[in-house]
Coordinates of C-alpha atoms and ligand atoms in Angstrom, one line a residue:
M794 CA -0.3 0.2 -0.1
S795 CA 1.0 3.7 -0.7
A796 CA 2.3 5.7 2.3
T797 CA -0.5 8.6 0.9
A798 CA -3.5 6.1 1.1
R799 CA -2.7 4.8 4.3
K800 CA -4.5 5.4 7.5
S801 CA -2.1 4.4 10.3
A802 CA 1.4 3.4 11.0
P803 CA 2.9 0.2 9.8
M804 CA 4.6 -2.2 11.8
P805 CA 7.8 -3.5 11.3
D806 CA 6.4 -6.4 9.9
D807 CA 4.5 -4.2 7.0
I808 CA 7.7 -2.7 6.3
R809 CA 9.2 -6.4 6.1
A810 CA 6.3 -7.6 3.6
M811 CA 7.3 -4.7 1.4
K812 CA 10.6 -6.3 0.3
G813 CA 10.3 -7.4 -3.4
D814 CA 6.7 -5.3 -3.9
T815 CA 6.7 -1.3 -3.2
P816 CA 10.1 0.4 -2.7
I817 CA 10.3 1.5 0.6
V818 CA 10.4 5.2 1.0
S819 CA 12.5 6.7 4.5
L820 CA 14.1 9.9 5.3
T821 CA 15.1 10.8 8.8
A822 CA 13.7 13.8 10.8
Y823 CA 14.3 15.3 14.1
T824 CA 11.9 18.0 14.8
T825 CA 7.7 18.1 14.6
P826 CA 7.3 20.2 11.3
M827 CA 9.5 17.9 9.0
A828 CA 8.0 15.0 10.9
Q829 CA 4.4 16.4 9.5
M830 CA 6.0 17.0 6.3
M831 CA 6.8 13.8 5.6
D832 CA 4.3 11.6 7.2
A833 CA 2.3 11.2 4.2
H834 CA 5.1 10.7 1.8
C835 CA 7.5 8.3 3.9
D836 CA 6.8 4.5 5.3
F837 CA 8.9 5.1 8.2
V838 CA 10.7 8.1 9.2
L839 CA 14.1 7.4 11.4
V840 CA 15.4 9.8 14.4
G841 CA 18.9 9.5 12.8
D842 CA 21.4 9.7 15.1
S843 CA 23.1 12.3 12.3
V844 CA 20.9 15.1 14.6
G845 CA 24.3 15.4 16.3
M846 CA 26.0 16.6 13.3
V847 CA 22.7 17.9 11.7
L848 CA 21.2 20.1 14.2
H849 CA 23.7 20.4 16.8
G850 CA 27.0 20.9 15.1
L851 CA 28.8 17.8 16.4
P852 CA 31.7 16.8 14.3
S853 CA 30.5 13.1 14.6
T854 CA 27.7 11.4 15.9
L855 CA 29.9 9.6 18.7
G856 CA 29.0 12.7 21.2
V857 CA 25.1 11.8 20.5
T858 CA 23.5 10.9 23.8
M859 CA 20.4 8.9 25.0
E860 CA 18.9 12.1 26.2
M861 CA 19.1 13.8 22.8
M862 CA 17.7 11.0 21.0
V863 CA 15.0 10.9 23.5
L864 CA 14.4 14.7 23.3
H865 CA 14.0 14.4 19.5
G866 CA 12.5 11.4 19.4
Q867 CA 9.5 12.7 21.3
A868 CA 9.6 16.0 18.8
V869 CA 9.3 13.7 15.6
A870 CA 6.7 11.3 17.2
R871 CA 4.2 14.4 17.5
G872 CA 4.6 15.1 13.7
L873 CA 3.8 11.9 12.5
S874 CA 0.3 9.7 12.6
T875 CA 0.8 7.7 9.1
A876 CA 4.9 7.2 9.1
M877 CA 6.1 4.6 11.3
M878 CA 9.2 5.9 13.5
V879 CA 12.4 4.0 14.1
I880 CA 14.8 5.8 16.5
D881 CA 18.9 5.2 16.7
M882 CA 20.5 3.9 19.5
P883 CA 23.4 6.4 20.3
F884 CA 27.1 5.2 20.2
G885 CA 27.6 3.7 23.6
S886 CA 23.8 2.3 24.5
Y887 CA 24.2 -1.0 23.0
E888 CA 27.8 -2.1 22.2
E889 CA 28.3 -3.3 25.7
G890 CA 26.0 -6.4 25.5
P891 CA 22.4 -7.5 25.1
A892 CA 21.1 -6.4 28.6
H893 CA 22.6 -3.1 28.7
A894 CA 21.3 -2.9 25.2
F895 CA 17.8 -4.0 26.2
R896 CA 17.3 -1.3 28.9
N897 CA 18.1 1.4 26.4
A898 CA 16.2 0.1 23.8
A899 CA 13.2 -0.3 25.8
R900 CA 14.0 3.4 27.6
L901 CA 13.8 5.0 23.5
M902 CA 10.6 3.1 22.9
S903 CA 8.6 4.0 26.1
E904 CA 9.8 7.0 26.0
T905 CA 9.2 8.2 22.5
G906 CA 6.5 5.9 21.3
A907 CA 9.0 4.5 18.2
G908 CA 8.2 1.3 16.8
A909 CA 11.4 0.1 16.4
V910 CA 15.2 1.0 16.9
K911 CA 18.1 0.8 14.6
L912 CA 21.4 -0.1 15.6
E913 CA 24.7 -0.1 13.8
G914 CA 26.8 -3.7 13.4
G915 CA 26.2 -7.2 11.5
V916 CA 28.0 -10.2 13.0
A917 CA 29.2 -8.5 15.8
M918 CA 25.7 -7.4 17.2
A919 CA 23.7 -10.8 16.1
D920 CA 23.6 -11.7 19.7
T921 CA 22.3 -8.6 21.0
I922 CA 19.8 -8.3 18.0
A923 CA 18.1 -11.5 18.7
F924 CA 17.9 -10.8 22.6
L925 CA 16.0 -7.5 21.9
V926 CA 13.5 -9.1 19.2
A927 CA 12.8 -12.1 21.7
R928 CA 12.1 -9.4 24.0
G929 CA 9.9 -7.3 22.0
I930 CA 12.0 -4.9 20.4
P931 CA 11.8 -4.3 16.6
V932 CA 15.4 -4.1 15.3
M933 CA 16.5 -2.3 12.4
A934 CA 20.1 -3.0 11.6
H935 CA 22.7 -1.0 9.7
I936 CA 25.9 -2.5 8.0
G937 CA 28.2 -0.8 5.3
L938 CA 29.6 2.1 6.5
T939 CA 28.8 2.5 10.0
P940 CA 29.6 6.4 11.1
Q941 CA 29.6 5.5 14.8
S942 CA 32.7 3.4 14.1
I943 CA 34.6 6.2 11.9
N944 CA 37.5 5.8 14.1
T945 CA 38.1 2.0 13.5
L946 CA 37.0 2.0 9.7
G947 CA 39.3 4.7 9.1
G948 CA 37.1 7.8 8.2
Y949 CA 33.8 8.0 5.9
K950 CA 34.9 5.2 3.5
V951 CA 33.1 3.3 0.9
Q952 CA 32.7 -0.4 2.6
G953 CA 32.8 -3.9 1.1
R954 CA 35.0 -3.2 -2.1
G955 CA 36.9 -6.5 -3.0
A956 CA 37.1 -9.0 -0.9
A957 CA 35.7 -7.4 1.8
G958 CA 32.3 -7.6 0.2
T959 CA 32.3 -11.4 1.4
A960 CA 32.3 -10.1 4.8
L961 CA 29.4 -7.5 4.4
I962 CA 27.2 -10.5 2.8
A963 CA 28.0 -12.4 6.0
D964 CA 27.0 -9.5 8.2
A965 CA 23.6 -9.0 6.4
Q966 CA 22.8 -12.4 6.5
A967 CA 23.7 -12.4 10.0
V968 CA 21.5 -9.6 10.9
A969 CA 18.5 -10.9 9.1
D970 CA 18.9 -14.7 11.0
A971 CA 18.8 -12.7 14.2
G972 CA 15.6 -11.4 13.5
A973 CA 16.1 -8.0 12.2
F974 CA 13.3 -6.8 10.2
S975 CA 15.1 -4.8 7.7
V976 CA 18.6 -3.5 7.5
V977 CA 20.4 -0.3 6.1
L978 CA 23.3 -0.6 3.7
E979 CA 25.3 2.9 3.6
K980 CA 27.8 3.6 1.0
V981 CA 28.8 0.4 -0.3
P982 CA 29.6 -0.9 -4.2
E983 CA 26.0 -1.3 -6.0
A984 CA 26.8 -4.7 -7.5
L985 CA 27.3 -5.4 -3.8
A986 CA 24.3 -4.2 -2.6
D987 CA 21.9 -5.6 -5.2
E988 CA 23.7 -9.1 -4.4
I989 CA 22.6 -8.5 -0.4
T990 CA 19.3 -7.5 -1.6
G991 CA 18.7 -10.7 -3.1
A992 CA 20.7 -13.0 -0.6
I993 CA 18.5 -12.0 2.3
D994 CA 14.6 -12.5 3.0
I995 CA 14.6 -8.8 4.8
P996 CA 14.0 -5.7 3.0
T997 CA 17.8 -3.7 2.5
I998 CA 17.0 0.3 2.9
G999 CA 20.1 1.9 0.6
I1000 CA 22.0 4.9 1.2
G1001 CA 24.7 5.4 -1.2
A1002 CA 24.2 1.7 -2.3
S1003 CA 21.9 0.7 -5.4
S1004 CA 18.3 1.3 -6.5
G1005 CA 17.8 -2.0 -6.6
C1006 CA 17.6 -1.9 -2.7
D1007 CA 14.0 -2.7 -1.2
G1008 CA 14.1 1.1 -0.2
Q1009 CA 16.1 4.1 -0.2
I1010 CA 16.7 6.7 2.9
L1011 CA 18.2 9.7 3.1
V1012 CA 19.3 12.9 5.8
V1013 CA 16.4 15.3 4.7
D1014 CA 18.7 18.3 5.7
D1015 CA 21.2 16.9 2.7
M1016 CA 17.8 16.1 0.4
L1017 CA 16.3 19.8 1.0
G1018 CA 20.0 21.5 0.6
L1019 CA 19.9 22.5 4.1
F1020 CA 22.9 21.0 5.6
T1021 CA 25.3 22.4 2.9
A1022 CA 28.6 21.8 4.8
F1023 CA 29.4 19.5 2.0
K1024 CA 27.5 16.9 -0.4
A1025 CA 28.2 13.3 -0.5
K1026 CA 28.4 11.5 -4.0
F1027 CA 24.9 9.6 -2.8
V1028 CA 22.8 12.6 -2.0
K1029 CA 20.5 14.3 -4.6
R1030 CA 19.5 17.4 -3.5
Y1031 CA 15.7 18.0 -4.3
A1032 CA 15.8 22.4 -3.1
A1033 CA 18.4 24.6 -1.9
L1034 CA 16.5 25.6 1.1
G1035 CA 20.1 26.3 2.7
A1036 CA 20.8 29.1 -0.1
D1037 CA 16.9 30.3 -0.2
G1038 CA 17.1 30.5 3.4
E1039 CA 20.4 32.8 3.7
A1040 CA 19.2 35.2 1.0
A1041 CA 15.7 35.4 3.1
I1042 CA 17.8 35.8 6.1
A1043 CA 19.9 38.6 4.4
A1044 CA 16.7 40.4 3.0
Y1045 CA 15.5 40.6 6.3
A1046 CA 18.3 42.1 7.8
E1047 CA 18.6 44.5 4.7
D1048 CA 14.7 45.9 5.5
V1049 CA 15.7 46.2 9.1
R1050 CA 18.7 48.5 8.7
A1051 CA 16.9 50.2 5.9
R1052 CA 13.2 50.6 8.6
R1053 CA 11.4 48.8 5.9
F1054 CA 10.5 46.2 7.8
P1055 CA 7.9 46.5 10.1
G1056 CA 5.5 47.6 7.5
P1057 CA 2.3 49.3 8.4
E1058 CA 0.6 45.8 7.8
H1059 CA 2.6 44.4 10.6
V1060 CA 2.0 47.0 13.3
F1061 CA -0.7 47.6 16.0
G1062 CA -3.0 50.8 15.9
D1063 CA -4.1 52.4 18.9
T1064 CA -7.8 51.3 18.4
A1065 CA -9.3 48.0 17.8
P1066 CA -10.9 48.0 14.1
V1067 CA -14.7 49.0 14.3
A1068 CA -16.4 45.5 13.4
R1069 CA -18.8 46.7 10.0
P1070 CA -22.3 45.1 9.5
Ligands
KIV759 O1 22.1 8.6 11.7 C1 21.2 8.7 10.5 O2 20.8 9.5 9.9 C2 21.5 7.0 9.6 C3 21.1 7.1 8.2 C4 22.2 8.0 7.5 C5 20.8 6.0 7.8 O3 21.7 6.2 10.4

């Protein structure tokens, strides 16, 4: 079913059932107004830990806290009614072990109303994913370029090229076997993304991967041209809101300095207007 025709948010199983059927549409969101804009168009909305870089000016996602995720998750939830909300588990909130991951995942879900959590990792996280799923927490996995591991990956490089592709296929299979309902493939070669998509029975959600993935996700500020610090090759800008916004702010500044703003229509008279019959 298309997102526009739906009356209530899909469950993780509905997203899973879209594999091989309709392409799954998703974006990140961090605020209520953005969530409202995408609610009718997306199957799920991710409260990504990219919030740290995009909204808080952090140099990476490593400084994002549980408190930040809860606050932004609550804001996004207020803007959604027909798209499912998935929320990222921030760095340090799940890697230590399954029980620790459960406590934080349960907090994210109970305090924000998210329908699922997302965590980064493949084979290494399979036990944790199985533990969470067995206890009622739907999990979206995230493999390939996993930004929380940039220090061990050596930066934001394409993952899985050449022989490394075999390990990535094993990661995808491990998270699918562990019970994840879908998996994000970030920054992997197109052919490998297609191979993984064909090899596993859960949807692949591509970002810098392949149009053959079962769905796509982008950081909303990137695709709206709001986050203009740099543009990754895999981002398509559908608007230039950053440049438009700066031009609008410059025009406002000029108006204020020239006393053109506020105009007569923006100020209040001494008496209330007389109501006419
Ligand atoms: O945090 C995020 O925005 C993400 C997407 C890039 C998938 O994980």
